[in-house]
Amino acid sequence: MQAQFQNQTEQPLSVKKVLTNAGVSKRLYQATKRQQDSFAVAKTVIAPTRLIAPGETLTVTFPPETSDPEVPVSNEPLAIIFEDDNWLVINKPAGLTSVPGPSNRNDTLVNRVKGHLERAGATDLRPHVITRLDRFTSGVVLVAKNRMATGFANQMLARHQLQKEYQAVVVGHLDQEHGLIDLPIGQVGTEFARQVISAGQSAQTEYWVERKLPEATRLRVHLHTGRTHQIRVHFNHLGHPLLGDQLYGGPLDQGITRQALHASQLTFSDPFSQQLFEFKAPLPADMLKYE
């Protein structure tokens, strides 16, 4: 991957300073520095010790992320919402695991993305899932296609600059049309399920009632934090588990056989183009009855 960075200050800066000012991580800088002919000005290769003058543009060739032989290629289909040189946005179906693990190393979202990248002739072949979803949660997933995109995405996550919205269907009717659940979430012992516990991590879930059904409510949910199972835990704690959510006590007899949760929208400012990106995924067939 190649990118350009201008010294927009009024004083000469080192190559490292130009890149760190642009948000390039120290780890990526060090990896790039070890590669020959990584830095150039006006098409002339320069040493990393050369100063970049005010207004001068530095061209950087970042090292590719080569294929991990432990991650097989899958040629199963992907529902691609958007793709450019840095990002891949997928509408993940319920039932597809996001990343390889002991129970499935051959056909996860990562395996499918790797197959897609190989077929496109990409040199970066280690995709990074940024907005990971549980296996049975459907909807928008952001994948970084190279090291620089991954670094920028991690910064956006740390600064809460990735705005995620979900559609959820919960048991019963909530007392408020709009609310903010601010309750810490943690793990008790080795239990897989999370709980609201005083020693947990801070977690905030905001919701709006979208539609009241006879025995359930469809919600629009905005995450202010990204804890494991956050939406499922918070609404279960309030006594309103998600339909179909067997792990958290949701009923299995109301027409949906997985947790009724769909990542419907992702919004962020693209650090490469400075454009506002907004991606949406429509409700899948098993949740349309609650629309």
Coordinates of C-alpha atoms in Angstrom, one line a residue:
M1 CA 0.0 0.0 0.0
Q2 CA 1.2 3.5 -0.9
A3 CA 0.1 6.8 0.7
Q4 CA 1.1 10.4 0.7
F5 CA 1.6 12.8 3.7
Q6 CA 2.3 16.5 3.6
N7 CA 4.2 18.4 6.2
Q8 CA 1.6 21.0 7.0
T9 CA 3.6 22.8 9.7
E10 CA 6.0 25.7 9.3
Q11 CA 9.1 23.8 10.3
P12 CA 11.0 20.8 9.0
L13 CA 9.9 17.5 10.5
S14 CA 11.4 14.0 10.6
V15 CA 9.8 11.3 8.6
K16 CA 8.7 9.6 11.8
K17 CA 7.1 12.9 13.1
V18 CA 5.2 13.4 9.8
L19 CA 3.8 10.0 10.0
T20 CA 2.9 10.0 13.7
N21 CA 1.2 13.4 13.2
A22 CA -0.9 11.7 10.5
G23 CA -1.9 8.9 12.9
V24 CA 0.5 6.2 11.8
S25 CA 1.3 3.9 14.7
K26 CA 4.9 3.6 16.0
R27 CA 4.8 -0.2 15.2
L28 CA 3.8 0.4 11.6
Y29 CA 6.5 3.1 11.2
Q30 CA 9.1 0.7 12.5
A31 CA 8.0 -2.1 10.2
T32 CA 8.0 0.3 7.2
K33 CA 11.4 1.7 8.2
R34 CA 12.9 -1.9 8.0
Q35 CA 11.7 -2.3 4.4
Q36 CA 14.0 -0.9 1.7
D37 CA 12.9 2.1 -0.4
S38 CA 9.9 2.9 1.8
F39 CA 10.1 6.7 1.7
A40 CA 10.2 9.1 -1.2
V41 CA 9.9 12.8 -2.0
A42 CA 9.2 13.9 -5.5
K43 CA 9.7 10.3 -6.7
T44 CA 13.2 10.2 -5.2
V45 CA 13.8 7.6 -2.5
I46 CA 15.0 9.1 0.7
A47 CA 16.5 7.8 4.0
P48 CA 14.3 7.9 7.0
T49 CA 16.7 10.4 8.6
R50 CA 15.9 13.1 6.0
L51 CA 13.9 16.0 7.2
I52 CA 10.7 16.9 5.3
A53 CA 10.4 20.6 4.6
P54 CA 7.2 22.6 5.2
G55 CA 4.8 21.9 2.4
E56 CA 6.8 19.0 1.1
T57 CA 4.9 15.7 0.4
L58 CA 6.2 12.4 1.7
T59 CA 5.3 9.2 -0.2
V60 CA 5.3 6.0 1.9
T61 CA 5.2 2.4 0.7
F62 CA 3.9 0.3 3.6
P63 CA 4.9 -3.4 3.8
P64 CA 2.1 -5.8 2.8
E65 CA 0.5 -8.1 5.3
T66 CA 1.2 -11.6 3.8
S67 CA -1.2 -14.5 4.0
D68 CA -1.5 -16.5 7.3
P69 CA -1.2 -20.2 6.3
E70 CA -3.3 -21.1 9.3
V71 CA -6.3 -19.3 7.8
P72 CA -7.7 -21.2 4.8
V73 CA -9.4 -19.5 2.0
S74 CA -13.2 -19.8 1.7
N75 CA -15.0 -19.1 -1.6
E76 CA -18.4 -18.9 -0.1
P77 CA -20.2 -15.6 -1.0
L78 CA -20.0 -12.3 0.7
A79 CA -22.8 -9.6 0.8
I80 CA -20.6 -6.6 0.1
I81 CA -22.1 -3.2 1.0
F82 CA -19.0 -1.1 0.1
E83 CA -15.3 -1.5 -0.8
D84 CA -12.4 0.7 -1.5
D85 CA -8.6 0.4 -1.1
N86 CA -8.8 0.4 2.7
W87 CA -12.2 -0.8 3.8
L88 CA -14.6 -3.6 3.2
V89 CA -18.1 -3.4 4.6
I90 CA -20.1 -6.6 4.8
N91 CA -23.7 -7.4 5.6
K92 CA -23.0 -10.6 7.7
P93 CA -25.8 -13.2 7.8
A94 CA -26.8 -14.7 11.1
G95 CA -25.0 -18.0 11.7
L96 CA -21.7 -16.9 10.2
T97 CA -18.8 -16.7 12.7
S98 CA -16.7 -13.6 12.4
V99 CA -13.2 -15.0 13.0
P100 CA -11.6 -18.5 13.0
G101 CA -11.6 -20.4 16.2
P102 CA -11.2 -24.0 17.5
S103 CA -14.7 -25.0 16.4
N104 CA -14.5 -23.4 12.9
R105 CA -11.3 -22.5 11.1
N106 CA -12.5 -23.0 7.5
D107 CA -15.6 -20.9 6.8
T108 CA -15.8 -17.7 8.8
L109 CA -16.2 -14.1 7.7
V110 CA -12.4 -13.8 7.7
N111 CA -11.9 -16.9 5.5
R112 CA -14.5 -15.5 3.0
V113 CA -12.8 -12.1 3.0
K114 CA -9.4 -13.7 2.4
G115 CA -10.8 -15.6 -0.5
H116 CA -12.3 -12.4 -1.9
L117 CA -9.0 -10.5 -1.6
E118 CA -7.0 -13.3 -3.2
R119 CA -9.4 -13.4 -6.2
A120 CA -8.9 -9.6 -6.5
G121 CA -5.1 -10.0 -6.6
A122 CA -4.5 -8.1 -3.3
T123 CA -1.1 -8.1 -1.7
D124 CA -2.5 -7.5 1.8
L125 CA -4.1 -10.8 2.8
R126 CA -4.7 -10.5 6.6
P127 CA -8.0 -8.8 6.9
H128 CA -8.9 -7.4 10.3
V129 CA -12.5 -7.4 11.5
I130 CA -13.1 -4.1 13.3
T131 CA -16.7 -4.3 14.4
R132 CA -17.0 -8.0 15.2
L133 CA -20.5 -9.4 15.6
D134 CA -21.6 -12.5 17.5
R135 CA -22.2 -15.6 15.4
F136 CA -26.0 -15.2 15.4
T137 CA -26.1 -11.4 15.1
S138 CA -26.6 -10.2 11.6
G139 CA -25.7 -6.9 9.9
V140 CA -23.0 -4.4 9.1
V141 CA -19.4 -5.4 9.7
L142 CA -16.3 -3.2 9.0
V143 CA -13.2 -4.9 7.8
A144 CA -9.8 -3.1 7.5
K145 CA -7.9 -4.3 4.4
N146 CA -4.4 -3.1 5.4
R147 CA -2.2 -2.2 8.3
M148 CA -2.8 1.6 8.1
A149 CA -6.6 1.1 8.0
T150 CA -6.3 -1.2 11.0
G151 CA -4.3 1.4 12.9
F152 CA -6.8 4.2 12.1
A153 CA -9.7 1.9 13.0
N154 CA -8.2 1.1 16.4
Q155 CA -7.8 4.8 17.1
M156 CA -11.4 5.4 16.1
L157 CA -12.6 2.6 18.4
A158 CA -10.6 4.1 21.3
R159 CA -12.1 7.5 20.7
H160 CA -15.6 6.2 20.3
Q161 CA -15.7 7.6 16.7
L162 CA -17.4 4.5 15.2
Q163 CA -21.1 5.0 15.6
K164 CA -23.0 1.8 15.7
E165 CA -26.8 1.3 15.6
Y166 CA -28.8 -1.9 16.0
Q167 CA -32.3 -3.1 15.6
A168 CA -33.4 -5.5 18.5
V169 CA -36.6 -7.1 19.5
V170 CA -37.1 -7.7 23.2
V171 CA -39.7 -9.4 25.3
G172 CA -42.5 -7.2 26.7
H173 CA -42.9 -3.4 26.8
L174 CA -40.4 -1.0 28.3
D175 CA -41.4 1.7 30.7
Q176 CA -39.8 4.5 28.7
E177 CA -39.9 5.3 25.0
H178 CA -36.2 6.4 25.2
G179 CA -33.6 5.5 27.7
L180 CA -29.9 5.2 28.5
I181 CA -28.8 2.0 30.3
D182 CA -25.6 2.8 32.2
L183 CA -24.6 -0.4 34.0
P184 CA -21.2 -2.2 34.2
I185 CA -20.8 -5.5 32.5
G186 CA -18.4 -8.3 33.5
Q187 CA -17.7 -12.0 33.6
V188 CA -18.3 -14.2 36.6
G189 CA -15.6 -16.9 36.9
T190 CA -15.4 -18.9 33.7
E191 CA -19.0 -18.5 32.7
F192 CA -19.5 -17.6 29.0
A193 CA -22.5 -15.4 29.7
R194 CA -21.8 -11.9 30.9
Q195 CA -23.7 -10.1 33.7
V196 CA -24.3 -6.7 35.2
I197 CA -21.9 -6.6 38.1
S198 CA -20.4 -3.8 40.1
A199 CA -16.8 -4.8 39.3
G200 CA -17.5 -4.9 35.6
Q201 CA -16.5 -2.5 32.8
S202 CA -18.4 0.6 32.2
A203 CA -21.2 0.1 29.6
Q204 CA -23.8 2.4 28.1
T205 CA -26.6 1.4 25.8
E206 CA -29.1 4.0 24.5
Y207 CA -32.4 2.9 23.0
W208 CA -35.6 4.2 21.3
V209 CA -38.8 2.3 21.0
E210 CA -39.6 1.8 17.3
R211 CA -42.6 -0.4 17.4
K212 CA -44.7 -2.0 20.1
L213 CA -46.0 -5.5 19.3
P214 CA -48.5 -7.5 21.4
E215 CA -45.9 -9.3 23.5
A216 CA -42.6 -7.6 22.3
T217 CA -41.0 -4.4 21.4
R218 CA -38.7 -3.5 18.5
L219 CA -36.0 -1.1 19.5
R220 CA -33.4 1.1 17.8
V221 CA -30.2 0.8 19.9
H222 CA -27.1 2.9 19.9
L223 CA -23.9 1.6 21.5
H224 CA -21.7 4.1 23.4
T225 CA -19.3 1.3 24.4
G226 CA -18.5 -2.1 23.0
R227 CA -18.6 -4.7 25.7
T228 CA -19.1 -8.4 24.9
H229 CA -22.9 -9.2 24.5
Q230 CA -23.6 -5.7 25.8
I231 CA -27.1 -5.3 24.3
R232 CA -28.1 -8.8 25.2
V233 CA -26.9 -8.4 28.8
H234 CA -28.4 -5.0 29.4
F235 CA -31.9 -5.8 28.3
N236 CA -31.9 -9.2 30.0
H237 CA -30.9 -7.4 33.2
L238 CA -34.0 -5.1 32.8
G239 CA -36.2 -8.2 32.4
H240 CA -36.6 -7.8 28.7
P241 CA -34.3 -10.4 27.0
L242 CA -34.1 -10.5 23.2
L243 CA -36.4 -12.9 21.4
G244 CA -34.6 -16.1 20.5
D245 CA -31.7 -15.4 22.8
Q246 CA -31.3 -18.8 24.5
L247 CA -28.1 -17.8 26.3
Y248 CA -29.9 -15.0 28.1
G249 CA -33.3 -16.5 28.6
G250 CA -35.1 -15.1 25.6
P251 CA -38.1 -17.1 24.4
L252 CA -37.7 -19.5 21.5
D253 CA -41.3 -19.8 20.5
Q254 CA -42.0 -16.4 18.9
G255 CA -40.9 -17.0 15.3
I256 CA -37.1 -16.4 15.5
T257 CA -34.6 -19.0 16.4
R258 CA -31.6 -16.8 17.1
Q259 CA -31.2 -13.6 19.1
A260 CA -33.3 -10.9 17.4
L261 CA -30.4 -8.5 16.9
H262 CA -29.2 -6.8 13.7
A263 CA -26.4 -4.3 13.2
S264 CA -28.3 -1.9 11.0
Q265 CA -26.0 1.1 10.6
L266 CA -22.4 2.1 10.9
T267 CA -21.2 5.7 10.6
F268 CA -17.7 7.2 10.8
S269 CA -15.5 9.9 9.3
D270 CA -13.0 8.2 6.9
P271 CA -9.5 9.2 8.0
F272 CA -8.2 8.7 4.4
S273 CA -10.7 10.9 2.5
Q274 CA -12.2 12.9 5.4
Q275 CA -15.6 11.9 4.0
L276 CA -18.5 10.9 6.3
F277 CA -19.3 7.3 5.6
E278 CA -22.7 5.8 6.5
F279 CA -23.6 2.2 5.8
K280 CA -26.9 0.5 6.3
A281 CA -28.1 -3.1 6.2
P282 CA -31.8 -3.8 5.9
L283 CA -33.5 -6.2 8.3
P284 CA -33.0 -9.8 7.3
A285 CA -36.0 -12.1 6.5
D286 CA -36.4 -13.5 10.0
M287 CA -36.7 -10.1 11.5
L288 CA -39.0 -8.5 8.9
K289 CA -42.1 -9.6 10.7
Y290 CA -41.2 -7.2 13.5
E291 CA -40.6 -4.2 11.1

